[in-house]
XYZ file of N, CA, C and O in Angstrom:
820
model
N -19.851 14.572 3.784
C -19.079 13.111 3.605
C -19.422 12.415 4.497
O -19.765 12.503 5.953
N -19.653 11.319 3.866
C -20.362 9.911 4.793
C -18.971 9.444 5.885
O -17.896 9.092 4.839
N -18.960 9.402 7.065
C -18.176 9.023 7.992
C -18.257 7.505 8.631
O -17.364 6.534 8.816
N -19.741 7.262 8.577
C -20.133 5.802 9.025
C -21.073 5.459 8.401
O -22.248 6.304 8.196
N -21.790 4.399 8.278
C -22.991 3.825 7.978
C -23.863 2.652 9.097
O -22.812 1.698 9.324
N -25.068 2.970 9.316
C -25.747 2.026 10.390
C -26.754 1.322 9.807
O -27.787 2.272 9.411
N -26.919 0.380 9.498
C -28.410 -0.191 8.699
C -28.137 -1.715 8.939
O -27.522 -2.353 9.946
N -29.185 -2.242 7.716
C -29.137 -3.800 7.595
C -28.490 -3.981 6.383
O -28.975 -3.254 4.995
N -28.067 -5.194 6.163
C -27.185 -6.122 5.297
C -28.370 -6.239 4.246
O -29.150 -6.703 4.376
N -28.331 -5.667 3.013
C -29.270 -5.993 1.852
C -28.643 -7.409 1.063
O -29.457 -8.112 1.163
N -27.629 -7.253 0.704
C -26.868 -8.171 -0.432
C -25.405 -7.999 -0.421
O -25.142 -6.614 -0.191
N -24.889 -9.049 -0.778
C -23.760 -8.705 -1.265
C -23.181 -8.982 -2.377
O -24.016 -10.157 -3.554
N -22.091 -8.421 -2.975
C -21.512 -8.646 -4.337
C -20.398 -9.083 -3.769
O -19.929 -9.270 -3.005
N -19.298 -9.386 -5.393
C -18.218 -9.953 -5.099
C -17.308 -9.075 -4.203
O -16.342 -9.597 -3.616
N -17.440 -7.889 -4.555
C -16.262 -7.191 -3.495
C -17.085 -6.127 -3.156
O -16.512 -4.808 -2.382
N -18.227 -5.975 -2.576
C -19.181 -4.830 -1.878
C -20.280 -5.614 -1.488
O -20.448 -6.846 -1.298
N -20.804 -4.718 -0.006
C -22.060 -5.106 0.444
C -23.288 -3.642 -0.030
O -22.708 -2.389 -0.063
N -24.678 -3.924 0.035
C -24.965 -2.906 -0.186
C -25.945 -2.920 1.292
O -26.637 -4.119 1.527
N -25.610 -1.835 1.747
C -26.313 -1.885 3.155
C -27.412 -0.536 2.887
O -27.627 0.458 2.665
N -28.259 -1.253 3.611
C -29.890 -0.270 3.646
C -30.164 0.434 4.868
O -29.887 -0.079 6.353
N -29.800 1.727 4.784
C -29.767 2.699 5.632
C -31.481 3.209 5.801
O -31.454 4.085 4.863
N -32.135 3.048 6.336
C -33.899 3.774 6.226
C -33.986 3.690 5.021
O -34.751 5.090 4.325
N -34.024 2.596 4.300
C -34.676 2.392 2.981
C -33.769 2.687 1.797
O -34.273 2.591 0.520
N -32.445 3.210 1.947
C -31.691 3.712 0.772
C -30.428 2.689 1.125
O -29.934 2.468 2.125
N -30.403 2.285 -0.386
C -29.302 1.231 -0.488
C -28.386 1.841 -0.990
O -27.641 2.256 -1.543
N -26.951 1.585 0.228
C -25.909 2.328 -0.358
C -25.006 1.304 -0.657
O -24.762 0.191 0.180
N -24.145 1.056 -1.950
C -23.094 0.147 -2.189
C -21.924 0.411 -2.022
O -21.309 1.880 -2.005
N -21.334 -0.178 -0.763
C -20.146 -0.204 -0.006
C -18.792 -1.158 -0.531
O -19.215 -2.012 -0.184
N -17.524 -0.815 -1.075
C -16.685 -1.358 -1.214
C -15.926 -2.208 -0.383
O -15.877 -1.085 0.628
N -15.831 -3.269 0.118
C -14.870 -3.534 1.285
C -13.947 -4.660 0.711
O -13.803 -5.218 -0.352
N -12.809 -4.994 1.865
C -12.282 -5.776 1.316
C -12.480 -7.196 2.067
O -13.642 -7.163 2.452
N -12.167 -8.071 1.457
C -12.951 -9.337 1.770
C -12.612 -10.108 2.755
O -13.724 -10.699 3.495
N -11.573 -9.545 3.769
C -11.712 -9.832 5.010
C -12.947 -9.077 5.707
O -13.579 -10.023 6.494
N -12.864 -8.075 5.733
C -14.505 -7.266 6.110
C -15.573 -7.662 5.669
O -16.494 -8.223 6.146
N -15.756 -8.224 4.454
C -17.272 -8.951 4.098
C -17.277 -10.397 4.261
O -18.310 -10.772 4.912
N -16.050 -11.158 4.978
C -16.375 -12.119 5.793
C -16.974 -12.102 6.880
O -17.332 -13.173 7.512
N -16.505 -10.955 7.367
C -17.067 -10.624 8.955
C -18.181 -9.835 9.211
O -18.845 -9.754 10.355
N -18.775 -9.326 8.182
C -19.986 -8.978 8.292
C -21.318 -9.571 8.118
O -21.182 -10.930 8.272
N -22.221 -9.340 8.997
C -23.589 -9.897 9.409
C -24.128 -10.420 7.975
O -23.800 -10.112 6.998
N -25.156 -11.566 8.240
C -25.628 -12.217 6.925
C -26.923 -11.097 6.441
O -27.268 -10.256 7.336
N -27.355 -11.294 5.032
C -28.653 -10.068 4.786
C -29.826 -10.440 5.583
O -29.747 -11.378 6.375
N -30.389 -9.108 5.899
C -31.565 -8.901 7.081
C -30.764 -8.797 8.537
O -31.711 -8.372 9.067
N -29.117 -8.765 8.756
C -29.159 -8.112 9.985
C -28.398 -6.813 10.052
O -27.884 -6.784 8.803
N -28.270 -6.600 11.046
C -27.873 -5.078 11.325
C -26.300 -5.445 10.970
O -25.427 -6.369 11.737
N -25.844 -4.007 10.482
C -24.513 -4.103 10.471
C -23.985 -2.684 10.452
O -24.184 -1.343 10.497
N -22.444 -2.221 11.125
C -21.947 -0.990 11.453
C -20.877 -0.754 10.636
O -19.897 -1.758 10.680
N -20.542 0.095 9.728
C -19.089 -0.042 8.923
C -18.438 1.535 8.799
O -19.428 2.824 9.069
N -17.170 1.744 9.340
C -16.704 2.862 9.262
C -16.239 3.181 7.354
O -16.044 2.366 7.375
N -16.677 4.687 7.169
C -16.306 4.725 5.630
C -16.001 5.566 5.105
O -15.238 6.699 5.937
N -15.016 5.394 4.705
C -14.034 6.503 3.757
C -14.965 6.753 2.145
O -15.269 6.064 1.606
N -15.114 7.764 2.500
C -15.834 8.399 1.000
C -15.037 9.169 -0.223
O -14.043 10.045 0.486
N -14.563 8.633 -1.378
C -13.928 9.176 -2.517
C -14.566 9.732 -3.414
O -15.956 9.190 -4.076
N -14.663 11.193 -3.873
C -15.399 11.867 -4.800
C -14.827 11.901 -5.844
O -13.400 13.067 -5.522
N -15.006 11.751 -6.790
C -14.673 11.811 -8.232
C -15.432 12.413 -9.005
O -16.693 12.921 -9.036
N -14.957 13.066 -10.372
C -16.036 13.873 -11.223
C -17.271 12.846 -11.720
O -18.033 13.380 -12.054
N -16.572 11.741 -12.129
C -17.580 10.882 -12.555
C -18.313 9.974 -11.732
O -19.342 8.948 -12.073
N -17.703 10.076 -10.134
C -18.575 8.684 -9.403
C -18.259 9.499 -8.064
O -17.209 10.050 -7.578
N -18.964 8.570 -6.832
C -18.793 8.972 -5.428
C -18.962 7.303 -5.323
O -19.950 6.286 -5.068
N -17.678 6.871 -4.502
C -17.563 5.786 -4.045
C -17.359 5.796 -2.689
O -16.723 6.372 -2.037
N -18.142 4.629 -2.280
C -17.760 4.709 -0.787
C -17.020 3.293 -0.468
O -17.305 2.143 -1.005
N -16.097 3.152 0.921
C -15.149 2.315 1.109
C -15.500 1.748 2.374
O -15.640 2.668 3.522
N -15.905 0.563 3.218
C -16.032 0.118 4.331
C -15.410 -0.324 5.248
O -14.780 -1.467 4.799
N -15.190 -0.259 6.574
C -14.402 -1.152 7.154
C -14.952 -1.254 8.354
O -15.795 -0.576 8.947
N -14.291 -2.594 9.177
C -14.930 -2.998 10.507
C -14.124 -1.945 11.522
O -15.166 -1.899 13.107
N -13.552 -1.455 10.974
C -12.777 -0.276 12.237
C -12.426 0.644 11.861
O -11.829 0.930 10.577
N -12.040 1.718 12.603
C -11.688 3.113 12.092
C -10.077 3.002 12.008
O -9.597 3.529 10.940
N -9.354 1.878 12.505
C -7.831 1.908 12.296
C -7.653 1.117 11.013
O -6.836 1.605 10.650
N -8.682 0.188 10.696
C -8.787 -0.369 9.048
C -8.715 1.059 8.303
O -7.898 1.036 7.084
N -9.755 1.732 8.345
C -9.776 2.532 7.615
C -8.866 3.371 7.630
O -8.289 4.480 6.418
N -7.851 3.786 8.876
C -7.021 4.746 8.432
C -5.724 3.955 7.890
O -4.961 4.932 7.295
N -5.714 3.086 7.771
C -4.637 2.155 6.922
C -4.721 2.202 5.667
O -3.998 2.364 4.956
N -6.114 2.267 5.424
C -6.636 2.438 3.959
C -6.243 3.627 3.438
O -5.774 3.914 2.398
N -6.627 4.666 4.012
C -6.229 6.261 3.793
C -4.531 6.219 3.750
O -3.936 6.733 2.921
N -3.772 5.865 4.948
C -2.330 5.901 4.785
C -1.507 5.146 3.581
O -0.669 6.223 3.201
N -1.831 4.358 3.374
C -1.230 3.356 2.283
C -1.689 4.132 0.699
O -0.445 4.105 -0.066
N -2.445 4.755 0.851
C -2.758 5.548 -0.601
C -1.137 6.628 -0.785
O -1.875 7.379 -2.021
N -1.005 6.864 0.334
C -0.109 7.869 0.349
C 1.248 7.599 -0.713
O 1.933 8.599 -0.710
N 1.342 6.354 -0.567
C 2.349 5.721 -1.451
C 2.370 5.850 -2.952
O 1.617 5.362 -3.627
N 3.157 6.171 -3.908
C 2.976 5.990 -5.256
C 3.001 4.996 -5.477
O 3.723 3.795 -5.080
N 1.749 4.388 -6.586
C 1.647 3.206 -7.041
C 0.484 2.201 -6.145
O 0.331 1.661 -6.537
N -0.132 3.055 -4.595
C -1.296 2.149 -4.337
C -2.549 3.200 -4.493
O -2.633 4.289 -3.904
N -3.330 2.618 -4.989
C -4.765 2.871 -4.986
C -5.654 2.320 -4.155
O -5.121 1.561 -3.468
N -7.054 2.810 -4.168
C -7.891 2.207 -3.411
C -8.026 0.864 -3.888
O -8.133 -0.265 -2.773
N -7.431 0.235 -5.077
C -7.965 -1.392 -5.268
C -6.678 -2.192 -4.443
O -6.965 -3.036 -4.118
N -5.481 -1.770 -4.903
C -4.393 -2.227 -4.161
C -4.337 -1.862 -2.851
O -4.220 -2.894 -2.035
N -5.052 -1.106 -2.109
C -5.039 -0.627 -0.422
C -5.958 -1.791 -0.008
O -5.500 -2.595 0.986
N -7.273 -2.165 -0.869
C -8.072 -3.350 -0.392
C -7.496 -4.414 -0.631
O -8.016 -5.346 -0.046
N -6.633 -4.871 -1.403
C -6.073 -6.181 -1.737
C -5.450 -6.418 -0.587
O -5.320 -7.528 0.134
N -4.564 -4.950 -0.002
C -3.599 -5.623 1.193
C -4.360 -5.820 2.231
O -4.199 -6.797 3.107
N -5.270 -4.661 2.334
C -6.256 -5.417 3.975
C -6.868 -6.580 3.660
O -7.252 -7.080 4.984
N -7.428 -7.011 2.228
C -7.776 -8.304 2.218
C -6.921 -9.284 2.663
O -7.168 -10.417 3.120
N -5.687 -9.210 2.447
C -4.344 -10.033 2.685
C -3.859 -10.204 4.230
O -3.933 -11.180 4.882
N -3.975 -8.860 4.816
C -2.918 -8.676 6.084
C -4.281 -7.997 6.846
O -4.732 -6.828 6.581
N -4.628 -8.585 8.054
C -5.346 -7.610 8.979
C -4.665 -6.558 9.529
O -3.334 -6.515 9.560
N -5.153 -5.425 9.626
C -4.309 -3.995 10.474
C -3.086 -4.726 11.430
O -1.949 -4.013 11.085
N -3.361 -5.641 12.469
C -2.076 -5.700 12.958
C -1.066 -6.299 12.386
O -0.210 -6.006 12.640
N -1.248 -7.211 11.527
C -0.296 -7.929 10.743
C 0.015 -7.001 9.776
O 1.428 -7.285 9.705
N -0.462 -6.185 9.303
C 0.313 -4.932 8.540
C 1.086 -4.326 8.880
O 1.936 -4.232 8.521
N 0.827 -3.769 10.427
C 1.504 -2.924 11.208
C 2.995 -3.993 11.456
O 4.150 -3.535 11.451
N 2.842 -5.167 11.864
C 3.939 -5.688 12.039
C 4.868 -5.882 10.815
O 6.329 -6.010 10.807
N 4.482 -6.461 9.600
C 4.956 -6.387 8.499
C 5.663 -5.505 8.198
O 6.866 -5.714 7.735
N 5.173 -4.115 8.286
C 5.999 -2.762 7.504
C 6.919 -2.702 8.740
O 7.930 -1.789 8.439
N 6.507 -2.600 9.833
C 7.627 -2.201 10.795
C 8.894 -3.081 11.000
O 9.976 -2.613 11.322
N 8.375 -4.626 10.486
C 10.159 -5.313 10.323
C 10.182 -5.709 9.038
O 11.074 -6.613 8.932
N 9.341 -4.667 8.334
C 9.929 -4.816 6.263
C 10.019 -6.023 6.352
O 11.116 -6.363 5.147
N 9.109 -6.473 6.393
C 8.891 -8.078 5.790
C 8.110 -8.006 4.181
O 6.819 -7.758 4.094
N 8.633 -7.218 3.441
C 8.337 -7.380 2.067
C 7.559 -8.555 1.419
O 6.652 -8.212 0.601
N 8.159 -9.783 1.773
C 7.370 -10.656 1.294
C 5.665 -10.768 1.659
O 4.663 -11.325 0.757
N 5.442 -10.581 2.894
C 3.958 -10.504 3.752
C 3.276 -9.615 2.834
O 2.107 -10.179 2.044
N 3.890 -8.402 2.466
C 2.982 -7.389 2.151
C 3.080 -8.125 0.556
O 1.620 -7.623 -0.478
N 3.870 -8.435 -0.323
C 3.820 -8.655 -1.752
C 2.694 -9.998 -1.886
O 2.445 -10.425 -2.928
N 2.483 -10.838 -1.044
C 1.317 -11.519 -0.992
C 0.183 -11.527 -1.648
O -1.039 -11.525 -1.958
N -0.080 -9.721 -1.378
C -1.650 -9.043 -1.979
C -1.542 -9.194 -3.459
O -0.562 -8.871 -3.969
N -2.446 -9.367 -3.647
C -2.979 -9.588 -5.546
C -2.323 -8.294 -5.907
O -2.918 -7.004 -5.212
N -1.452 -7.669 -6.973
C -1.345 -6.461 -7.453
C -0.020 -5.947 -6.973
O 0.090 -5.081 -7.385
N 0.354 -6.676 -6.308
C 1.369 -5.919 -5.599
C 2.899 -6.622 -5.656
O 2.805 -8.046 -5.057
N 3.651 -6.170 -6.402
C 4.745 -6.962 -6.845
C 5.802 -6.690 -6.008
O 5.914 -5.783 -4.769
N 7.123 -7.272 -6.065
C 8.345 -7.138 -5.159
C 8.742 -5.673 -5.293
O 9.036 -5.078 -3.774
N 8.636 -4.764 -6.089
C 9.087 -3.353 -5.888
C 8.308 -2.590 -5.365
O 8.414 -1.581 -3.994
N 7.132 -2.646 -5.177
C 6.102 -2.134 -4.799
C 5.478 -2.327 -3.222
O 5.629 -1.682 -2.401
N 5.860 -3.610 -3.402
C 6.171 -3.992 -1.641
C 7.108 -3.291 -0.527
O 7.086 -2.738 0.213
N 8.165 -2.930 -1.649
C 9.483 -2.800 -0.697
C 9.065 -1.163 -0.855
O 9.918 -0.515 0.447
N 8.639 -0.723 -1.516
C 8.210 0.965 -1.691
C 6.872 0.939 -0.340
O 7.467 2.155 0.449
N 6.091 0.208 -0.536
C 5.687 0.712 0.977
C 6.021 0.192 2.144
O 5.959 1.012 3.172
N 6.785 -0.581 2.414
C 7.656 -0.642 3.305
C 8.729 0.324 3.912
O 8.663 0.734 5.204
N 8.928 0.639 2.774
C 10.281 1.879 2.867
C 9.786 3.172 3.766
O 9.799 3.589 4.651
N 8.328 3.353 2.805
C 7.998 4.683 2.978
C 6.757 4.668 4.621
O 6.584 5.504 5.242
N 6.371 3.595 4.808
C 5.665 3.335 6.055
C 6.102 2.667 7.133
O 5.175 2.771 8.297
N 7.180 2.240 7.197
C 7.612 1.242 8.258
C 7.716 2.261 9.734
O 7.268 2.040 11.029
N 8.191 3.592 9.747
C 8.090 4.595 10.443
C 6.889 4.939 11.132
O 6.753 5.181 12.377
N 5.722 4.490 10.618
C 4.566 5.162 11.105
C 3.829 4.073 11.690
O 2.544 3.885 12.151
N 4.286 2.771 11.098
C 3.429 1.548 12.013
C 3.335 1.206 13.176
O 2.038 0.944 13.565
N 4.480 1.821 14.174
C 4.147 1.535 15.809
C 2.994 2.547 15.942
O 2.012 1.874 16.508
N 2.812 3.642 15.338
C 1.817 4.432 15.651
C 0.251 3.730 15.302
O -0.443 4.085 15.818
N 0.308 3.097 14.094
C -1.055 2.649 13.974
C -1.233 1.293 14.117
O -2.586 1.229 14.005
N -0.315 0.334 14.453
C -0.606 -0.774 14.784
C -0.120 -1.172 16.189
O 0.132 -2.713 16.474
N -0.027 -0.644 17.307
C 0.338 -1.051 18.368
C 2.048 -1.972 18.343
O 1.783 -3.122 19.131
N 2.551 -1.750 17.084
C 3.826 -2.390 17.032
C 5.100 -2.018 18.334
O 5.099 -1.070 18.701
N 5.609 -3.196 18.928
C 6.418 -3.128 20.047
C 7.752 -2.183 19.718
O 8.321 -3.036 18.436
N 7.801 -1.007 19.744
C 9.024 -0.214 19.225
C 10.653 -0.974 19.407
O 10.734 -0.731 18.475
N 10.705 -1.658 20.035
C 11.819 -2.726 20.084
C 11.883 -3.431 18.683
O 12.972 -3.884 18.618
N 10.722 -4.111 18.643
C 10.588 -5.185 17.354
C 10.861 -4.399 16.209
O 11.979 -4.831 15.307
N 10.653 -3.542 16.139
C 10.633 -2.109 14.892
C 12.094 -1.914 14.866
O 12.967 -1.858 14.052
N 12.858 -1.512 16.092
C 14.476 -1.135 15.982
C 15.129 -2.138 15.669
O 16.003 -2.075 15.051
N 14.788 -3.553 16.349
C 15.295 -4.728 16.209
C 15.714 -4.949 14.091
O 16.677 -5.326 13.876
N 14.319 -4.977 13.746
C 14.057 -5.252 12.105
C 15.017 -3.984 11.650
O 15.775 -4.436 10.488
N 15.185 -2.593 12.063
C 15.630 -1.652 11.476
C 17.171 -2.063 11.303
O 17.838 -2.257 10.105
N 17.773 -2.572 12.643
C 19.218 -2.776 12.766
C 19.296 -3.717 11.767
O 20.568 -4.040 11.124
N 18.559 -4.953 11.530
C 18.664 -6.158 10.505
C 18.906 -5.350 9.398
O 19.920 -5.845 8.627
N 18.123 -4.405 8.764
C 18.149 -4.530 7.623
C 19.370 -3.523 7.312
O 19.993 -3.322 6.486
N 19.817 -2.598 8.301
C 20.977 -2.000 8.114
C 22.708 -2.896 8.711
O 23.640 -2.385 8.366
N 21.958 -3.994 8.430
C 23.512 -5.060 8.832
C 24.434 -4.643 10.360
O 25.201 -4.654 10.210
N 23.485 -3.875 11.191
C 23.981 -3.580 12.506
C 23.622 -4.838 13.713
O 23.881 -4.368 14.788
N 23.030 -5.203 13.537
C 22.835 -6.548 14.848
C 24.141 -7.481 14.956
O 24.618 -7.784 13.639
N 23.871 -7.897 15.838
C 25.291 -8.907 16.307
C 25.173 -9.828 15.308
O 23.913 -10.669 14.918
N 26.282 -10.701 14.647
C 26.122 -11.491 13.857
C 25.229 -12.861 14.167
O 24.352 -13.765 13.548
N 25.080 -13.597 15.838
C 24.558 -14.682 15.595
C 22.593 -14.164 15.809
O 21.939 -14.974 15.456
N 22.503 -12.943 16.082
C 21.062 -12.649 16.091
C 20.579 -12.838 14.395
O 19.601 -13.225 14.274
N 21.467 -11.902 13.807
C 21.204 -12.049 12.400
C 20.944 -13.482 11.702
O 20.367 -13.504 11.098
N 22.073 -14.190 12.082
C 22.145 -15.335 11.476
C 20.809 -16.335 12.142
O 20.307 -17.364 11.148
N 20.381 -16.141 13.309
C 19.240 -16.787 13.751
C 18.087 -16.296 12.581
O 17.448 -17.341 12.992
N 17.795 -14.748 12.839
C 16.485 -14.718 12.029
C 16.534 -15.041 10.584
O 15.941 -15.764 10.162
N 17.968 -15.185 10.234
C 17.989 -15.646 8.708
C 17.728 -17.134 8.499
O 16.793 -17.763 7.862
N 18.070 -17.929 9.285
C 17.932 -19.766 9.777
C 16.580 -19.482 9.869
O 15.696 -20.695 8.977
N 15.832 -18.929 10.749
C 14.252 -19.059 10.616
C 13.284 -18.700 9.396
O 12.445 -19.615 9.199
N 13.859 -17.710 9.043
C 13.251 -17.949 7.708
C 13.610 -18.465 6.494
O 12.599 -18.721 6.064
N 14.669 -18.887 6.873
C 14.789 -20.279 5.797
C 14.075 -21.212 6.138
O 13.536 -22.108 4.787
N 13.860 -21.480 7.007
C 12.813 -22.642 7.299
C 11.491 -22.420 6.939
O 10.452 -23.169 7.147
N 10.921 -20.953 6.346
C 9.578 -20.726 5.915
C 9.041 -19.795 6.979
O 7.670 -19.180 6.481
N 9.489 -19.619 7.724
C 8.843 -18.583 8.666
C 8.994 -17.048 8.601
O 9.854 -16.421 7.730
N 7.609 -15.921 8.395
C 7.824 -14.862 7.882
C 8.862 -14.156 8.882
O 8.956 -14.447 9.603
N 9.062 -13.631 7.698
C 10.265 -12.254 8.640
C 10.126 -11.696 9.854
O 10.815 -11.675 10.785
N 8.634 -11.199 9.774
C 8.319 -10.716 10.764
C 8.166 -11.568 12.286
O 8.684 -11.386 13.444
N 7.501 -12.714 11.850
C 7.677 -13.876 12.933
C 9.206 -14.158 13.427
O 9.059 -14.392 14.619
N 9.979 -14.447 12.603
C 11.387 -14.692 12.639
C 12.187 -13.584 13.699
O 12.539 -13.844 14.326
N 11.936 -12.697 12.929
C 12.228 -11.175 13.813
C 11.648 -11.455 15.709
O 12.689 -11.307 16.617
N 10.674 -11.304 15.587
C 9.790 -11.636 17.219
C 10.314 -12.427 17.756
O 10.652 -12.233 19.052
N 10.656 -13.716 17.501
C 11.067 -14.987 18.121
C 12.547 -14.715 18.568
O 12.626 -15.032 19.243
N 13.207 -14.431 17.568
C 14.843 -14.363 17.998
C 14.631 -12.958 18.785
O 15.810 -13.259 19.916
N 14.245 -11.797 18.857
C 13.857 -11.097 19.782
C 13.729 -11.439 21.193
O 14.333 -11.088 21.889
N 12.798 -12.228 21.115
C 12.446 -12.921 22.305
C 13.581 -13.973 23.110
O 13.830 -13.809 24.343
N 14.044 -14.502 22.214
C 15.018 -15.757 22.603
C 16.151 -14.905 23.148
O 16.966 -15.248 23.659
N 16.300 -13.793 22.304
C 17.945 -13.117 22.626
C 17.329 -12.429 24.244
O 18.528 -12.060 25.282
N 16.368 -12.099 24.431
C 15.864 -11.306 25.700
C 16.274 -12.601 26.713
O 16.672 -12.327 28.087
N 15.924 -13.758 26.538
C 15.685 -14.926 27.295
C 17.089 -15.351 27.995
O 17.483 -15.609 28.680
N 18.059 -15.285 26.561
C 19.151 -16.052 26.952
C 20.415 -14.993 27.258
O 21.290 -15.299 27.810
N 19.875 -13.831 27.317
C 20.832 -12.489 27.552
C 21.827 -12.258 26.134
O 22.081 -13.273 25.409
N 22.798 -11.255 26.544
C 24.102 -10.938 25.935
C 25.179 -12.295 25.369
O 25.444 -13.357 26.496
N 25.784 -12.209 24.285
C 26.679 -13.424 24.131
C 25.853 -14.681 23.954
O 26.479 -15.839 23.445
N 24.714 -14.933 23.824
C 24.029 -15.859 23.258
C 24.554 -16.317 21.436
O 24.502 -15.556 20.646
N 24.790 -17.651 21.291
C 25.289 -18.163 20.439
C 23.779 -18.325 19.218
O 22.669 -18.483 19.760
N 24.093 -18.550 17.852
C 23.210 -18.892 17.240
C 22.489 -19.868 17.093
O 21.193 -20.151 17.370
N 23.060 -20.868 17.706
C 22.536 -22.378 17.779
C 21.439 -22.236 18.889
O 20.200 -22.832 18.856
N 22.177 -21.941 19.662
C 20.912 -21.324 21.496
C 19.980 -20.237 20.850
O 18.725 -20.757 21.426
N 20.151 -19.543 20.010
C 19.061 -18.065 19.401
C 18.062 -19.000 18.690
O 17.138 -18.677 18.558
N 18.330 -19.803 17.543
C 17.664 -20.969 17.065
C 16.533 -21.270 17.900
O 15.219 -21.653 17.707
N 17.166 -22.018 18.689
C 16.276 -23.214 19.546
C 15.354 -22.867 20.349
O 14.116 -22.997 20.389
N 16.059 -21.205 20.655
C 14.832 -20.449 21.592
C 13.694 -19.970 20.647
O 12.384 -20.154 20.944
N 14.148 -19.705 19.915
C 13.063 -18.703 18.797
C 12.201 -19.775 18.414
O 10.952 -19.716 17.901
N 12.654 -21.053 18.142
C 11.930 -22.138 17.493
C 10.880 -22.699 18.520
O 9.572 -22.672 18.527
N 11.264 -22.250 19.949
C 10.181 -22.556 21.151
C 9.116 -21.354 21.292
O 8.062 -21.676 21.529
N 9.609 -20.001 21.053
C 8.794 -19.463 20.888
C 7.521 -19.329 19.618
O 6.283 -18.714 19.815
N 7.725 -19.834 18.490
C 7.386 -19.858 17.592
C 6.145 -21.012 17.764
O 5.365 -20.987 16.940
N 6.792 -22.022 18.725
C 5.680 -23.044 18.625
C 4.850 -22.831 19.751
O 3.866 -23.724 20.191
N 4.613 -21.695 20.326
C 3.911 -21.371 21.561
C 2.287 -20.671 21.007
O 2.363 -20.283 20.071
């Protein structure tokens, strides 16, 4: 099995790169985010590789980091997520943003990926949110706060502040993080208006 390729970029396709490794051209499928970050044709590149062996084909998937490859593998444990959908999600969200979205149950962020509807986004968040901190260096306190929000166990002012920021157009992950910081700064007993004000200051940083 191939785990890494180091070679010269030969050419690009819409969803793949051809990497020349000592005269052999490997067709490696990548997310659009990875393709944008790779070197120009004729320059050296290194990719972490996931190899899928099927009866009718051997496919190589390339990633800029082992962390991105780990997310690719992990997401395919969810029913309805194959390699195409996993790459689409990684094209839309870099690994850190994906981890935060899952940890904070930000279904809307996951659903922005092509081919991911609301039901699939909900399933992905539900099945992977507990694994996100380990894979994405997410603040455990942030994940706990998001879980409490989902379970309706947060103090009402905190929940209302998160809702208000989300209604202003901020992604839920950002709204939760901002209100969490605001709550730490304001201390216990802070009202909704104060949390919104401090949360907006956090988002403006």
